[in-house]
Coordinates of C-alpha atoms in Angstrom, one line a residue:
Chain A
M1 CA -70.8 80.3 -7.1
G2 CA -70.2 83.7 -5.7
N3 CA -72.7 83.4 -2.8
D4 CA -71.3 80.0 -1.7
K5 CA -70.1 81.4 1.6
A6 CA -73.4 82.9 2.5
R7 CA -75.3 79.8 1.9
M8 CA -73.0 77.1 3.3
R9 CA -73.5 76.1 6.9
W10 CA -70.2 75.8 8.8
N11 CA -71.4 73.4 11.4
V12 CA -72.3 70.4 9.2
A13 CA -69.8 67.5 9.2
R14 CA -69.7 63.8 8.8
F15 CA -70.1 62.1 12.2
P16 CA -70.8 58.5 13.0
R17 CA -74.6 57.9 12.4
T18 CA -75.3 54.5 13.7
T19 CA -75.0 52.9 17.2
K20 CA -72.4 50.5 15.9
A21 CA -70.3 53.3 14.5
W22 CA -70.4 55.1 17.9
V23 CA -69.5 51.9 19.7
I24 CA -66.5 51.5 17.4
T25 CA -65.5 55.1 17.9
V26 CA -65.5 54.7 21.7
L27 CA -63.5 51.4 21.4
V28 CA -60.9 53.2 19.2
V29 CA -60.6 55.9 21.8
V30 CA -60.2 53.3 24.5
A31 CA -57.6 51.4 22.5
C32 CA -55.6 54.6 22.0
L33 CA -55.9 55.4 25.7
C34 CA -54.5 51.9 26.5
G35 CA -51.2 53.0 25.0
I36 CA -51.0 56.5 26.3
S37 CA -53.1 56.9 29.5
P38 CA -52.3 56.2 33.1
V39 CA -53.0 52.6 32.3
I40 CA -49.3 52.4 31.5
F41 CA -48.5 53.4 35.1
F42 CA -50.0 50.1 36.3
F43 CA -47.7 48.3 34.0
N44 CA -44.7 50.5 34.6
R45 CA -42.8 48.2 36.9
P46 CA -39.9 45.9 36.3
L47 CA -41.4 42.7 37.7
P48 CA -43.2 40.3 37.7
L49 CA -42.4 39.2 34.2
I50 CA -45.4 38.5 32.0
L51 CA -44.8 35.8 29.4
G52 CA -41.1 36.2 30.0
V53 CA -41.0 40.0 29.5
P54 CA -41.4 43.1 31.7
P55 CA -45.0 44.3 32.2
L56 CA -44.6 47.4 30.0
F57 CA -43.0 45.4 27.3
F58 CA -46.0 43.0 27.4
W59 CA -48.5 45.8 27.5
S60 CA -47.0 47.6 24.5
Y61 CA -47.7 44.6 22.4
A62 CA -51.1 43.9 24.0
V63 CA -52.1 47.4 22.9
G64 CA -51.2 46.4 19.3
L65 CA -53.5 43.3 19.6
I66 CA -56.3 45.4 21.1
C67 CA -56.0 47.7 18.1
T68 CA -56.2 44.7 15.8
A69 CA -59.3 43.3 17.6
V70 CA -61.1 46.7 17.4
M71 CA -60.4 46.9 13.7
A72 CA -61.5 43.3 13.2
L73 CA -64.8 44.2 14.9
A74 CA -65.3 47.3 12.9
R75 CA -64.6 45.4 9.7
S76 CA -67.0 42.7 10.6
W77 CA -69.7 45.2 11.4
G78 CA -69.1 47.1 8.2
V79 CA -68.4 50.3 10.2
Y80 CA -66.0 52.9 8.7
Chain B
M1 CA -14.1 38.5 11.7
G2 CA -12.0 37.3 8.8
G3 CA -14.9 35.0 7.7
A4 CA -17.4 37.8 8.1
T5 CA -15.4 40.0 5.6
Y6 CA -16.4 37.7 2.7
V7 CA -19.4 35.7 3.9
V8 CA -21.5 38.7 4.9
P9 CA -21.3 40.5 1.5
V10 CA -22.0 37.2 -0.3
I11 CA -25.1 36.5 1.8
I12 CA -26.3 40.1 1.3
G13 CA -25.5 39.9 -2.4
L14 CA -27.7 36.7 -2.8
Y15 CA -30.4 38.4 -0.8
F16 CA -30.4 41.5 -3.0
I17 CA -30.6 39.3 -6.1
A18 CA -33.8 37.7 -4.8
V19 CA -35.2 41.2 -4.0
L20 CA -34.3 42.5 -7.4
V21 CA -35.9 39.5 -9.1
A22 CA -39.1 39.9 -7.2
G23 CA -39.2 43.7 -7.8
V24 CA -38.3 43.7 -11.4
L25 CA -40.4 40.7 -12.4
A26 CA -43.5 42.3 -10.7
G27 CA -43.5 45.0 -13.4
R28 CA -43.0 42.8 -16.5
G29 CA -45.8 42.8 -19.0
R30 CA -47.6 45.6 -17.3
A31 CA -49.0 48.7 -19.1
R32 CA -46.6 51.5 -19.6
L33 CA -48.8 54.1 -18.0
S34 CA -48.4 56.5 -15.1
T35 CA -51.3 55.0 -13.3
E36 CA -49.5 51.6 -13.3
W37 CA -46.2 53.0 -12.2
M38 CA -47.5 55.4 -9.6
V39 CA -50.3 53.4 -8.0
S40 CA -50.0 49.9 -9.6
S41 CA -53.3 50.4 -11.5
R42 CA -55.0 50.2 -8.0
E43 CA -54.6 46.5 -7.9
L44 CA -52.5 45.6 -4.8
G45 CA -53.9 42.8 -2.7
T46 CA -53.8 42.1 1.0
L47 CA -50.5 40.2 1.2
V48 CA -48.6 42.9 -0.7
M49 CA -50.3 45.7 1.2
V50 CA -49.6 44.3 4.7
L51 CA -45.9 43.7 3.9
L52 CA -45.6 47.0 2.0
M53 CA -46.8 48.9 5.1
G54 CA -45.2 46.5 7.6
A55 CA -41.7 46.3 6.1
G56 CA -41.9 49.9 5.1
G57 CA -42.5 50.9 8.7
I58 CA -39.5 48.8 9.9
S59 CA -36.5 50.8 8.9
A60 CA -32.8 50.2 9.4
Y61 CA -33.3 52.5 12.3
S62 CA -35.7 50.1 13.9
F63 CA -33.6 47.0 13.1
L64 CA -30.3 48.5 14.3
G65 CA -31.3 51.6 16.1
A66 CA -34.0 50.1 18.4
P67 CA -31.5 47.7 20.0
G68 CA -29.2 50.6 20.5
W69 CA -31.9 52.6 22.2
A70 CA -32.7 49.5 24.4
L71 CA -29.0 49.4 25.3
D72 CA -28.8 53.1 26.1
Y73 CA -32.2 53.9 27.6
G74 CA -34.2 50.6 28.0
I75 CA -37.9 50.2 27.8
P76 CA -38.9 53.6 26.5
I77 CA -38.1 52.4 22.9
L78 CA -41.4 50.5 23.0
Y79 CA -43.2 53.8 22.3
V80 CA -42.3 53.0 18.7
V81 CA -44.3 49.8 18.8
V82 CA -47.3 51.5 20.4
Y83 CA -47.4 54.4 17.9
L84 CA -47.0 52.1 14.9
C85 CA -50.0 50.0 16.1
V86 CA -52.2 53.0 17.1
G87 CA -51.2 54.7 13.9
A88 CA -52.8 51.7 12.0
F89 CA -56.2 53.2 13.0
G90 CA -55.3 56.1 10.8
T91 CA -54.8 53.7 7.9
F92 CA -58.0 52.0 8.7
F93 CA -60.0 55.2 8.8
W94 CA -58.3 57.4 6.1
G95 CA -56.9 54.7 3.8
P96 CA -60.2 53.4 2.2
R97 CA -61.4 57.0 1.8
F98 CA -58.2 58.1 0.0
R99 CA -58.5 55.0 -2.2
D100 CA -62.1 55.8 -3.0
L101 CA -61.3 59.4 -4.0
G102 CA -58.3 58.2 -6.1
E103 CA -60.5 55.9 -8.1
R104 CA -63.5 58.2 -8.5
F105 CA -61.5 61.3 -9.6
G106 CA -58.4 59.6 -11.1
L107 CA -56.0 61.1 -8.4
L108 CA -52.5 59.8 -8.0
T109 CA -50.8 61.6 -5.1
Q110 CA -51.5 63.1 -1.8
A111 CA -50.7 66.6 -3.0
E112 CA -53.0 66.2 -6.0
I113 CA -55.9 65.3 -3.6
F114 CA -55.2 68.5 -1.6
G115 CA -55.1 70.6 -4.7
D116 CA -58.4 69.1 -6.0
R117 CA -60.4 69.2 -2.8
F118 CA -59.3 72.7 -1.8
E119 CA -59.3 74.1 -5.4
S120 CA -55.8 75.4 -4.9
K121 CA -52.9 75.6 -7.4
I122 CA -50.6 76.8 -4.6
L123 CA -51.5 74.2 -2.0
R124 CA -50.7 71.3 -4.3
P125 CA -46.9 72.0 -4.8
I126 CA -46.5 73.2 -1.2
V127 CA -47.9 69.9 0.1
A128 CA -45.7 68.0 -2.4
I129 CA -42.5 69.8 -1.3
F130 CA -43.5 69.7 2.4
G131 CA -44.1 65.9 2.1
I132 CA -40.9 65.2 0.3
A133 CA -38.8 67.3 2.6
A134 CA -40.3 65.6 5.7
A135 CA -39.8 62.1 4.2
M136 CA -36.4 62.4 2.5
P137 CA -34.4 62.3 5.8
Y138 CA -35.7 58.8 6.2
V139 CA -34.3 57.8 2.9
V140 CA -31.0 59.3 3.9
L141 CA -31.1 57.2 7.2
Q142 CA -31.7 54.0 5.2
V143 CA -28.8 54.7 2.8
K144 CA -26.5 55.4 5.8
G145 CA -27.7 52.1 7.4
C146 CA -26.6 50.2 4.2
G147 CA -23.2 51.9 4.3
Y148 CA -22.6 51.1 8.0
V149 CA -23.7 47.5 7.8
F150 CA -21.2 46.8 5.0
Q151 CA -18.4 48.8 6.6
I152 CA -18.7 47.4 10.1
T153 CA -19.2 43.7 9.1
T154 CA -16.4 43.7 6.5
G155 CA -14.0 45.5 8.7
G156 CA -13.8 48.4 6.2
L157 CA -13.2 46.2 3.2
V158 CA -16.4 47.5 1.7
P159 CA -16.2 51.2 2.6
F160 CA -19.2 53.3 3.7
W161 CA -19.7 55.0 0.4
L162 CA -19.7 51.8 -1.6
G163 CA -22.1 50.0 0.8
A164 CA -24.5 53.0 0.6
L165 CA -24.2 53.1 -3.2
I166 CA -25.1 49.4 -3.4
G167 CA -28.2 50.0 -1.3
V168 CA -29.2 53.0 -3.5
L169 CA -28.6 51.1 -6.8
V170 CA -30.7 48.1 -5.7
T171 CA -33.5 50.4 -4.6
G172 CA -33.4 52.4 -7.7
V173 CA -33.4 49.5 -10.1
F174 CA -36.7 47.9 -9.0
V175 CA -38.4 51.3 -8.3
Y176 CA -37.4 52.5 -11.8
T177 CA -38.5 49.3 -13.6
S178 CA -41.7 48.4 -11.8
G179 CA -42.9 51.4 -9.7
L180 CA -45.2 50.8 -6.8
R181 CA -46.0 47.2 -7.8
G182 CA -42.2 46.4 -7.8
V183 CA -41.8 48.1 -4.4
G184 CA -44.8 46.0 -3.1
W185 CA -43.4 42.6 -4.2
A186 CA -39.8 43.4 -3.2
N187 CA -41.3 44.3 0.2
V188 CA -43.1 41.0 0.3
V189 CA -39.7 39.2 0.0
M190 CA -37.9 41.6 2.3
G191 CA -40.7 41.8 4.9
A192 CA -41.2 38.0 5.1
T193 CA -37.4 37.3 5.4
M194 CA -36.9 40.1 7.9
F195 CA -39.6 38.7 10.2
V196 CA -38.0 35.2 10.1
I197 CA -34.5 36.5 10.5
A198 CA -35.3 38.7 13.4
F199 CA -36.9 35.9 15.4
A200 CA -34.4 33.3 14.4
T201 CA -31.6 35.6 15.5
M202 CA -33.2 36.3 18.9
F203 CA -33.8 32.6 19.6
A204 CA -30.2 31.7 18.5
V205 CA -28.7 34.4 20.6
L206 CA -30.8 33.5 23.7
G207 CA -29.9 29.9 23.1
I208 CA -26.2 30.7 22.9
H209 CA -26.2 32.9 26.1
Y210 CA -28.9 31.3 28.2
G211 CA -29.5 27.8 26.8
T212 CA -33.2 28.7 26.4
W213 CA -35.5 30.4 23.9
S214 CA -37.2 32.4 26.6
P215 CA -36.1 36.0 27.3
A216 CA -37.1 35.6 31.0
P217 CA -33.6 34.9 32.4
L218 CA -32.2 37.8 30.4
F219 CA -34.7 40.2 31.8
L220 CA -34.1 38.9 35.4
D221 CA -30.4 39.6 34.9
V222 CA -31.1 43.1 33.6
F223 CA -33.3 43.7 36.6
K224 CA -30.4 42.7 38.9
S225 CA -27.9 44.9 37.2
S226 CA -29.9 47.9 35.9
P227 CA -33.6 47.8 36.9
Q228 CA -34.1 51.4 35.6
H229 CA -33.8 50.0 32.0
L230 CA -37.1 48.1 32.6
T231 CA -39.5 51.0 33.5
L232 CA -40.3 54.6 32.4
P233 CA -38.6 57.0 32.4
G234 CA -35.8 54.6 31.5
N235 CA -32.1 54.7 31.9
K236 CA -30.8 58.3 32.4
N237 CA -34.4 59.5 32.9
F238 CA -34.7 59.4 29.2
M239 CA -38.5 59.6 28.6
S240 CA -41.1 60.8 31.1
T241 CA -44.6 59.3 31.0
T242 CA -45.9 62.6 29.6
F243 CA -43.4 62.6 26.7
W244 CA -44.2 58.9 26.1
S245 CA -47.9 59.6 25.8
T246 CA -47.6 62.8 23.7
S247 CA -45.0 61.3 21.4
I248 CA -47.3 58.4 20.7
I249 CA -50.2 60.8 19.9
V250 CA -48.1 62.9 17.5
C251 CA -46.3 60.0 15.8
S252 CA -49.4 57.9 15.3
L253 CA -51.2 60.9 13.7
G254 CA -48.1 61.5 11.6
I255 CA -48.1 58.0 10.0
P256 CA -50.9 58.6 7.4
G257 CA -49.2 62.0 6.6
F258 CA -46.3 60.4 4.8
L259 CA -46.7 60.9 1.1
N260 CA -45.8 57.3 0.4
Q261 CA -48.5 56.1 2.8
V262 CA -51.1 57.9 0.7
V263 CA -49.7 56.5 -2.5
M264 CA -49.9 53.1 -1.0
Y265 CA -53.6 53.6 -0.1
L266 CA -54.3 54.7 -3.6
G267 CA -52.7 51.5 -4.9
G268 CA -54.9 49.2 -2.9
K269 CA -57.3 46.8 -4.7
S270 CA -60.3 47.9 -2.6
G271 CA -61.1 49.7 0.6
D272 CA -61.6 46.4 2.4
V273 CA -58.0 45.4 1.4
I274 CA -56.7 48.5 3.2
R275 CA -58.9 47.8 6.2
K276 CA -57.4 44.2 6.4
Q277 CA -53.9 45.7 6.0
A278 CA -54.5 48.0 8.9
M279 CA -55.9 45.2 11.0
L280 CA -53.1 42.8 10.4
V281 CA -50.1 45.1 10.4
P282 CA -49.8 45.4 14.3
I283 CA -49.1 41.7 14.3
Y284 CA -46.2 42.2 11.9
Y285 CA -44.8 44.8 14.3
F286 CA -43.9 42.0 16.7
I287 CA -40.8 42.0 14.5
I288 CA -39.3 44.8 16.7
A289 CA -39.5 42.7 19.9
P290 CA -36.6 40.3 19.0
C291 CA -34.4 43.3 18.0
I292 CA -35.1 45.1 21.3
I293 CA -34.5 41.9 23.3
I294 CA -31.0 41.5 21.8
G295 CA -30.4 45.1 22.6
F296 CA -31.2 44.3 26.3
L297 CA -28.5 41.6 26.1
G298 CA -26.1 44.4 25.3
V299 CA -27.0 46.0 28.7
L300 CA -25.2 43.0 30.3
K301 CA -22.6 42.2 27.7
M302 CA -21.6 45.5 26.3
P303 CA -22.6 48.3 28.6
G304 CA -21.6 51.8 27.4
L305 CA -20.9 50.6 23.8
K306 CA -20.5 53.4 21.4
P307 CA -22.0 53.8 18.9
S308 CA -24.9 51.9 20.5
D309 CA -26.6 51.3 17.1
T310 CA -24.0 48.6 16.4
V311 CA -24.9 46.5 19.5
I312 CA -26.8 43.9 17.6
L313 CA -24.0 43.5 15.0
R314 CA -21.3 43.4 17.8
I315 CA -23.2 40.8 19.8
L316 CA -23.5 38.5 16.7
M317 CA -19.9 39.2 15.7
T318 CA -18.6 38.0 19.1
S319 CA -20.9 35.2 19.8
A320 CA -22.7 33.8 16.8
P321 CA -21.7 31.9 13.6
V322 CA -20.7 34.1 10.7
W323 CA -23.6 32.9 8.6
M324 CA -26.0 34.1 11.2
L325 CA -24.4 37.5 11.2
G326 CA -24.8 37.5 7.4
L327 CA -28.5 36.7 7.6
L328 CA -29.0 39.5 10.2
C329 CA -27.2 41.9 7.9
A330 CA -29.3 40.8 5.0
G331 CA -32.4 41.5 7.3
A332 CA -31.0 45.0 8.2
M333 CA -30.4 45.8 4.5
G334 CA -33.9 44.6 3.7
A335 CA -35.2 46.9 6.4
A336 CA -33.3 49.8 4.9
V337 CA -34.3 49.2 1.3
S338 CA -37.9 48.3 2.1
S339 CA -38.4 51.6 3.9
A340 CA -36.4 53.8 1.4
A341 CA -38.1 52.4 -1.8
P342 CA -41.7 53.5 -1.1
I343 CA -40.5 57.0 -0.3
V344 CA -38.2 57.2 -3.4
Q345 CA -41.1 56.0 -5.6
A346 CA -43.7 58.3 -4.1
S347 CA -41.3 61.3 -4.2
A348 CA -40.3 60.8 -7.8
G349 CA -44.0 60.5 -8.8
T350 CA -44.9 63.6 -6.7
V351 CA -42.2 65.8 -8.1
V352 CA -43.3 65.2 -11.6
H353 CA -47.0 65.0 -11.1
D354 CA -47.5 67.9 -8.6
V355 CA -44.6 70.3 -9.1
V356 CA -43.7 69.9 -12.8
R357 CA -46.9 68.8 -14.6
P358 CA -49.2 71.7 -13.4
Y359 CA -46.8 74.1 -15.1
Y360 CA -45.5 72.2 -18.1
M361 CA -47.9 70.4 -20.4
L362 CA -46.9 66.7 -20.5
D363 CA -48.7 64.1 -22.4
E364 CA -49.2 60.6 -20.9
A365 CA -46.1 59.1 -22.5
A366 CA -43.8 62.0 -21.4
H367 CA -45.3 61.9 -17.9
Y368 CA -44.7 58.1 -17.7
R369 CA -41.1 58.5 -18.8
L370 CA -40.4 61.5 -16.6
V371 CA -41.7 59.9 -13.3
R372 CA -39.4 56.9 -13.9
Y373 CA -36.4 59.1 -14.8
M374 CA -37.0 61.2 -11.7
V375 CA -36.0 58.1 -9.6
V376 CA -32.4 58.8 -10.5
P377 CA -32.1 62.4 -9.2
V378 CA -34.3 61.5 -6.1
S379 CA -32.0 58.5 -5.3
A380 CA -28.9 60.6 -6.0
V381 CA -30.1 63.3 -3.5
G382 CA -30.6 60.6 -0.9
Y383 CA -27.1 59.2 -1.6
V384 CA -25.3 62.6 -1.6
L385 CA -27.0 63.7 1.7
A386 CA -26.0 60.4 3.3
L387 CA -22.4 61.0 2.4
K388 CA -22.5 64.7 3.4
D389 CA -24.7 64.1 6.5
P390 CA -25.7 67.7 6.9
R391 CA -26.7 68.8 10.4
S392 CA -30.0 70.2 9.0
L393 CA -31.1 66.6 8.5
V394 CA -31.0 65.9 12.2
Y395 CA -33.3 68.9 12.7
I396 CA -35.8 67.7 10.1
L397 CA -35.8 64.2 11.6
L398 CA -36.5 65.7 15.0
V399 CA -39.6 67.4 13.8
A400 CA -40.7 65.2 10.9
Y401 CA -43.5 63.4 12.7
G402 CA -44.6 66.6 14.4
L403 CA -44.9 68.2 11.0
L404 CA -46.6 65.3 9.3
A405 CA -49.1 65.1 12.1
Q406 CA -50.3 68.6 11.0
L407 CA -51.6 67.0 7.8
A408 CA -54.1 65.0 9.9
V409 CA -56.0 68.2 10.6
A410 CA -56.2 68.9 6.8
Y411 CA -57.5 65.4 6.3
I412 CA -60.5 66.4 8.4
G413 CA -61.2 69.1 5.8
I414 CA -60.9 66.6 3.0
F415 CA -63.2 63.9 4.4
I416 CA -65.2 65.2 7.3
W417 CA -65.7 69.0 7.3
P418 CA -66.9 70.6 4.1
R419 CA -66.5 74.2 5.2
A420 CA -62.7 73.8 5.3
N421 CA -60.9 75.6 2.5
A422 CA -57.4 76.2 1.2
Q423 CA -56.8 79.4 3.2
G424 CA -57.7 77.6 6.5
T425 CA -55.6 74.6 5.6
L426 CA -52.6 76.6 4.6
C427 CA -52.7 78.9 7.6
G428 CA -53.2 75.9 9.9
L429 CA -50.3 74.0 8.4
L430 CA -48.0 77.1 8.5
A431 CA -49.0 77.8 12.2
G432 CA -48.5 74.1 13.1
F433 CA -45.2 74.0 11.3
L434 CA -43.9 77.2 13.1
V435 CA -45.1 76.3 16.5
T436 CA -43.7 72.8 16.3
C437 CA -40.3 74.1 15.3
V438 CA -40.4 76.8 18.0
Y439 CA -41.2 74.2 20.7
T440 CA -38.6 71.8 19.4
F441 CA -35.6 74.1 18.8
G442 CA -36.5 77.1 21.0
P443 CA -35.0 77.8 24.4
K444 CA -37.4 75.4 26.2
P445 CA -37.9 72.3 24.0
H446 CA -41.0 70.2 24.6
P447 CA -42.2 72.3 27.6
G448 CA -43.7 70.3 30.5
G449 CA -42.5 67.1 28.8
I450 CA -45.1 67.5 26.2
H451 CA -44.1 66.7 22.6
A452 CA -43.8 70.0 20.5
G453 CA -46.1 68.5 17.9
I454 CA -49.1 68.8 20.3
F455 CA -48.7 72.6 20.6
G456 CA -48.4 72.7 16.8
L457 CA -51.7 70.7 16.5
V458 CA -53.5 73.1 18.8
A459 CA -52.4 76.2 16.8
N460 CA -53.2 74.3 13.6
V461 CA -56.7 73.4 14.6
I462 CA -57.5 76.9 15.8
L463 CA -56.3 78.6 12.6
F464 CA -57.7 75.9 10.4
V465 CA -61.2 76.4 11.8
V466 CA -61.2 80.2 12.2
V467 CA -59.7 81.1 8.9
S468 CA -61.9 78.6 7.0
V469 CA -65.1 79.9 8.6
F470 CA -64.2 83.5 7.8
T471 CA -63.0 83.0 4.2
K472 CA -64.8 81.9 1.0
P473 CA -65.8 78.2 0.9
N474 CA -65.0 75.9 -2.0
S475 CA -67.3 75.8 -4.9
R476 CA -70.6 73.9 -4.7
S477 CA -69.5 71.6 -7.5
T478 CA -66.4 70.5 -5.6
I479 CA -68.3 70.1 -2.3
E480 CA -70.9 68.0 -4.1
R481 CA -68.1 65.7 -5.4
Y482 CA -66.6 65.2 -2.0
F483 CA -69.7 65.4 0.3
P484 CA -72.6 64.2 -1.8
D485 CA -74.3 62.8 1.3
L486 CA -74.3 66.1 3.2
M487 CA -75.6 68.3 0.4
E488 CA -79.2 68.4 1.7
R489 CA -78.2 69.7 5.1
L490 CA -75.2 71.8 4.0
Y491 CA -76.8 74.7 2.2
E492 CA -79.5 77.0 3.7

């Protein structure tokens, strides 16, 4: 075991291998950006109410549903 | 008020009996083994997992504190909803992998997995103590929530110390008797009732004040009287968009870092059960919406109320029937107990399994007895800290998510990057810890409106990679166990 360091490559890691896995990876990033990116500026206004609540209130829960949808797709594709 | 003095404790008492029955019966007839108590023999199904995580994520702080935040600052409180939902991706991605490792190698805790993967006897207790220290303030908050609910709604007839003690005892009993399985089934009862109670209360309050179930007239009134409550940065310029975004990143990364989250993953029946759990739990988090909406009513009815955390109780005490106040209090107590119980259970198991057992030989029977006995001192610590309320707790709470997010970097070493080792992980965690603390408590906290945990993550990643690359890798046998699929490409 003493020469483990010499023989192990440092730049090998698990990455998504299939196209579906990459698609899901991109969708996860997009879903996360929905909650934190400048998208929220568009919803950062008091009116008009959407489904009876302010736009940012609506969008915060929409992000949750987008996350659920992405995970449902990943599960149905057997990715991750 | 007079009616509330007696009716509320009776309703809470009946509720706690139902919780105890569910929690205690869940453990009856089960094997008296550590694996059963600590990870429920890895048998928890989808319903239990969803409500274990869902109700566990909704604390007394969310049930009572979120309306208070809505009253004080307005819409910025919704960052909690977003980070809980985005954090579910962490469960979806890491959860099945933790479960798989646990089953293949017989691992029972987060710290044990660190010790095994990184071949380190030092890292294991450090991660254990780090995890318990970061999670324990949340137990203290829940205990305090129990004390306050009793004290406020009974007009002091049930004092704070007694209300808190009742909460601790109820939690301790079903955790002690049934372990993770008891916590799971108690959370099924509490999670389901909390969901119903939260929405029923909102509809009733809106009906009383506006004659409709829709929150639209309420928000239009808030817009007329205090429009800054409805947009970022919120009332009193509370949260900039930068702080909103970075807080969500840090907190969502921190969720899978809680030691009780990992124990929950290890208790899942299968990887797919955990994926379903992660997929469904954002829907459960709709439970926060009614609490926040009632908080917005406080902007109109009780502006400037102090302490603002009592707004939901005050609104019901002044405008709703006493039985409804009782139900809401039962829901709040459920939120407190359902969040405290998983942490108490995981902490008790972790202390014995990762701090005591590596140094003192314990056979299976002694190990099983000791993890259960440890519930008593862990609960007692939570109770005493709730009564003493030391200032240091506030400091830990401020940085807890920032610190737990640092573990996400180490997770990359466990599951993705074989070259990571104990030295890199330890240096990264230490750097992340120090930098997060400096940028939280230093002269300029959260510089540029960026959450301190982000700076900690940058320092952590740099040291994690550099130190790992320049120090000895883990043994080939360990790497082969964790990365069998990479072995062909990994060695020259």
